[in-house]
Amino acid sequence: MGNCAVDPSSLSGSLELSFWQSTDEKREAATISFTERPLGLTFKKQRVPIIIDEVDDKSLADLWGVEKGMVLATVQGRSVDGLTYDETFGMLQQGLENLPQRRSPLQVSGRDIGPSDDLGC
């Protein structure tokens, strides 16, 4: 345990997370820079290491290739190995605070309007 604050200079509008493939597969981490939130990840509270339990369909995490079972390795380039859940989650929260909310895709309902002669005008 120690100082788990993220260097403010590393918070330039993105949240960089690295993931191991699994708790056993730690040869190469996948690093992703998120620029919006929500990320679309679910994991168990108060458990370390943080293992992804669910990735929301069509979320940013899904689009970037995060998969169920991946293990959080770093936050903003800092290893989370050996940190408590609260320390790691605090680093995640600090990074998320600097991200803008993702805009929802425009959803339109109603009828399609064709050329004016289709409307009887």
PDB file of C-alpha atoms in Angstrom:
ATOM      1  CA  MET A   1       0.000   0.000   0.000  1.00  0.00           C
ATOM      2  CA  GLY A   2       1.202   3.481  -0.594  1.00  0.00           C
ATOM      3  CA  ASN A   3       0.547   6.634  -2.482  1.00  0.00           C
ATOM      4  CA  CYS A   4      -2.033   5.667  -5.107  1.00  0.00           C
ATOM      5  CA  ALA A   5      -2.837   9.104  -6.432  1.00  0.00           C
ATOM      6  CA  VAL A   6      -2.615   9.438 -10.177  1.00  0.00           C
ATOM      7  CA  ASP A   7      -0.260  12.118 -11.452  1.00  0.00           C
ATOM      8  CA  PRO A   8      -2.539  14.977 -12.577  1.00  0.00           C
ATOM      9  CA  SER A   9      -0.372  15.573 -15.665  1.00  0.00           C
ATOM     10  CA  SER A  10      -1.347  12.089 -16.887  1.00  0.00           C
ATOM     11  CA  LEU A  11      -5.048  13.026 -16.897  1.00  0.00           C
ATOM     12  CA  SER A  12      -5.222  14.682 -20.282  1.00  0.00           C
ATOM     13  CA  GLY A  13      -8.785  13.782 -21.185  1.00  0.00           C
ATOM     14  CA  SER A  14      -8.192  10.063 -21.412  1.00  0.00           C
ATOM     15  CA  LEU A  15      -8.109   7.074 -19.107  1.00  0.00           C
ATOM     16  CA  GLU A  16      -5.453   4.541 -20.032  1.00  0.00           C
ATOM     17  CA  LEU A  17      -6.102   1.020 -18.781  1.00  0.00           C
ATOM     18  CA  SER A  18      -4.091  -2.126 -19.435  1.00  0.00           C
ATOM     19  CA  PHE A  19      -5.496  -5.626 -19.139  1.00  0.00           C
ATOM     20  CA  TRP A  20      -3.918  -9.069 -18.874  1.00  0.00           C
ATOM     21  CA  GLN A  21      -5.761 -11.834 -20.754  1.00  0.00           C
ATOM     22  CA  SER A  22      -6.323 -13.700 -17.452  1.00  0.00           C
ATOM     23  CA  THR A  23      -4.802 -14.222 -14.009  1.00  0.00           C
ATOM     24  CA  ASP A  24      -2.563 -16.905 -15.567  1.00  0.00           C
ATOM     25  CA  GLU A  25      -1.778 -15.143 -18.856  1.00  0.00           C
ATOM     26  CA  LYS A  26       0.403 -12.135 -18.050  1.00  0.00           C
ATOM     27  CA  ARG A  27       2.925 -12.140 -20.889  1.00  0.00           C
ATOM     28  CA  GLU A  28       1.456  -9.207 -22.776  1.00  0.00           C
ATOM     29  CA  ALA A  29      -1.036  -6.583 -21.642  1.00  0.00           C
ATOM     30  CA  ALA A  30      -3.559  -4.897 -23.930  1.00  0.00           C
ATOM     31  CA  THR A  31      -3.559  -1.137 -23.367  1.00  0.00           C
ATOM     32  CA  ILE A  32      -6.616   0.968 -24.175  1.00  0.00           C
ATOM     33  CA  SER A  33      -7.101   4.728 -23.895  1.00  0.00           C
ATOM     34  CA  PHE A  34     -10.707   5.599 -23.141  1.00  0.00           C
ATOM     35  CA  THR A  35     -11.797   9.152 -23.944  1.00  0.00           C
ATOM     36  CA  GLU A  36     -15.457   8.939 -22.855  1.00  0.00           C
ATOM     37  CA  ARG A  37     -17.498   7.264 -20.166  1.00  0.00           C
ATOM     38  CA  PRO A  38     -19.219   4.981 -19.255  1.00  0.00           C
ATOM     39  CA  LEU A  39     -16.722   2.292 -20.179  1.00  0.00           C
ATOM     40  CA  GLY A  40     -19.213  -0.587 -20.060  1.00  0.00           C
ATOM     41  CA  LEU A  41     -17.295  -2.836 -17.643  1.00  0.00           C
ATOM     42  CA  THR A  42     -18.562  -4.800 -14.648  1.00  0.00           C
ATOM     43  CA  PHE A  43     -16.422  -6.329 -11.911  1.00  0.00           C
ATOM     44  CA  LYS A  44     -16.882  -7.526  -8.340  1.00  0.00           C
ATOM     45  CA  LYS A  45     -16.501  -5.025  -5.519  1.00  0.00           C
ATOM     46  CA  GLN A  46     -13.821  -5.512  -2.879  1.00  0.00           C
ATOM     47  CA  ARG A  47     -11.929  -8.182  -4.866  1.00  0.00           C
ATOM     48  CA  VAL A  48      -8.402  -7.963  -6.174  1.00  0.00           C
ATOM     49  CA  PRO A  49      -7.197  -8.467  -8.719  1.00  0.00           C
ATOM     50  CA  ILE A  50     -10.016  -6.759 -10.578  1.00  0.00           C
ATOM     51  CA  ILE A  51     -11.329  -9.296 -13.079  1.00  0.00           C
ATOM     52  CA  ILE A  52     -13.862  -8.228 -15.700  1.00  0.00           C
ATOM     53  CA  ASP A  53     -17.143 -10.092 -15.106  1.00  0.00           C
ATOM     54  CA  GLU A  54     -19.149  -8.531 -17.909  1.00  0.00           C
ATOM     55  CA  VAL A  55     -18.673  -6.234 -20.882  1.00  0.00           C
ATOM     56  CA  ASP A  56     -21.772  -4.369 -22.053  1.00  0.00           C
ATOM     57  CA  ASP A  57     -22.690  -5.079 -25.658  1.00  0.00           C
ATOM     58  CA  LYS A  58     -21.692  -2.213 -27.977  1.00  0.00           C
ATOM     59  CA  SER A  59     -20.017  -0.331 -25.108  1.00  0.00           C
ATOM     60  CA  LEU A  60     -16.665   1.399 -25.482  1.00  0.00           C
ATOM     61  CA  ALA A  61     -14.982  -1.549 -23.753  1.00  0.00           C
ATOM     62  CA  ASP A  62     -16.658  -3.959 -26.175  1.00  0.00           C
ATOM     63  CA  LEU A  63     -15.631  -1.853 -29.163  1.00  0.00           C
ATOM     64  CA  TRP A  64     -12.008  -1.852 -27.944  1.00  0.00           C
ATOM     65  CA  GLY A  65     -11.960  -5.632 -27.415  1.00  0.00           C
ATOM     66  CA  VAL A  66     -12.137  -5.962 -23.638  1.00  0.00           C
ATOM     67  CA  GLU A  67     -13.446  -9.422 -22.751  1.00  0.00           C
ATOM     68  CA  LYS A  68     -14.903 -11.196 -19.754  1.00  0.00           C
ATOM     69  CA  GLY A  69     -12.102 -12.672 -17.635  1.00  0.00           C
ATOM     70  CA  MET A  70      -9.503 -10.018 -18.451  1.00  0.00           C
ATOM     71  CA  VAL A  71      -7.575  -8.673 -15.461  1.00  0.00           C
ATOM     72  CA  LEU A  72      -6.882  -4.988 -14.820  1.00  0.00           C
ATOM     73  CA  ALA A  73      -3.083  -4.520 -14.885  1.00  0.00           C
ATOM     74  CA  THR A  74      -2.499  -0.750 -14.922  1.00  0.00           C
ATOM     75  CA  VAL A  75      -4.358   2.546 -14.545  1.00  0.00           C
ATOM     76  CA  GLN A  76      -2.763   5.560 -16.263  1.00  0.00           C
ATOM     77  CA  GLY A  77       0.426   3.527 -16.653  1.00  0.00           C
ATOM     78  CA  ARG A  78       0.690   2.617 -12.965  1.00  0.00           C
ATOM     79  CA  SER A  79       0.616  -1.045 -11.995  1.00  0.00           C
ATOM     80  CA  VAL A  80      -2.227  -2.043  -9.698  1.00  0.00           C
ATOM     81  CA  ASP A  81      -0.424  -5.227  -8.642  1.00  0.00           C
ATOM     82  CA  GLY A  82      -0.323  -5.360  -4.844  1.00  0.00           C
ATOM     83  CA  LEU A  83      -2.814  -2.526  -4.342  1.00  0.00           C
ATOM     84  CA  THR A  84      -6.008  -2.911  -2.368  1.00  0.00           C
ATOM     85  CA  TYR A  85      -9.396  -2.740  -4.059  1.00  0.00           C
ATOM     86  CA  ASP A  86     -10.035   0.713  -2.584  1.00  0.00           C
ATOM     87  CA  GLU A  87      -6.696   2.042  -3.871  1.00  0.00           C
ATOM     88  CA  THR A  88      -7.287   0.637  -7.356  1.00  0.00           C
ATOM     89  CA  PHE A  89     -10.916   1.772  -7.491  1.00  0.00           C
ATOM     90  CA  GLY A  90      -9.861   5.249  -6.335  1.00  0.00           C
ATOM     91  CA  MET A  91      -7.432   5.471  -9.245  1.00  0.00           C
ATOM     92  CA  LEU A  92     -10.198   4.405 -11.650  1.00  0.00           C
ATOM     93  CA  GLN A  93     -12.620   6.964 -10.230  1.00  0.00           C
ATOM     94  CA  GLN A  94     -10.041   9.737 -10.476  1.00  0.00           C
ATOM     95  CA  GLY A  95      -9.453   8.911 -14.142  1.00  0.00           C
ATOM     96  CA  LEU A  96     -13.170   8.657 -14.925  1.00  0.00           C
ATOM     97  CA  GLU A  97     -13.880  12.082 -13.431  1.00  0.00           C
ATOM     98  CA  ASN A  98     -11.909  13.681 -16.257  1.00  0.00           C
ATOM     99  CA  LEU A  99     -13.791  11.947 -19.059  1.00  0.00           C
ATOM    100  CA  PRO A 100     -16.828  13.436 -20.766  1.00  0.00           C
ATOM    101  CA  GLN A 101     -20.085  11.491 -20.808  1.00  0.00           C
ATOM    102  CA  ARG A 102     -20.569   9.538 -24.028  1.00  0.00           C
ATOM    103  CA  ARG A 103     -23.369  10.897 -26.148  1.00  0.00           C
ATOM    104  CA  SER A 104     -26.149   8.478 -26.891  1.00  0.00           C
ATOM    105  CA  PRO A 105     -26.734   7.709 -30.539  1.00  0.00           C
ATOM    106  CA  LEU A 106     -29.604   9.746 -31.955  1.00  0.00           C
ATOM    107  CA  GLN A 107     -32.782   7.753 -31.725  1.00  0.00           C
ATOM    108  CA  VAL A 108     -35.630   8.766 -33.963  1.00  0.00           C
ATOM    109  CA  SER A 109     -39.134   7.397 -33.806  1.00  0.00           C
ATOM    110  CA  GLY A 110     -42.165   8.061 -35.902  1.00  0.00           C
ATOM    111  CA  ARG A 111     -42.978   7.574 -39.530  1.00  0.00           C
ATOM    112  CA  ASP A 112     -40.780   8.082 -42.548  1.00  0.00           C
ATOM    113  CA  ILE A 113     -41.843  10.968 -44.714  1.00  0.00           C
ATOM    114  CA  GLY A 114     -41.418  10.550 -48.447  1.00  0.00           C
ATOM    115  CA  PRO A 115     -41.735  12.978 -51.337  1.00  0.00           C
ATOM    116  CA  SER A 116     -44.578  15.510 -51.106  1.00  0.00           C
ATOM    117  CA  ASP A 117     -46.759  13.612 -53.576  1.00  0.00           C
ATOM    118  CA  ASP A 118     -46.779  10.634 -51.195  1.00  0.00           C
ATOM    119  CA  LEU A 119     -48.393  12.840 -48.557  1.00  0.00           C
ATOM    120  CA  GLY A 120     -51.253  13.948 -50.736  1.00  0.00           C
ATOM    121  CA  CYS A 121     -50.072  17.556 -50.692  1.00  0.00           C
TER     122      CYS A 121
END
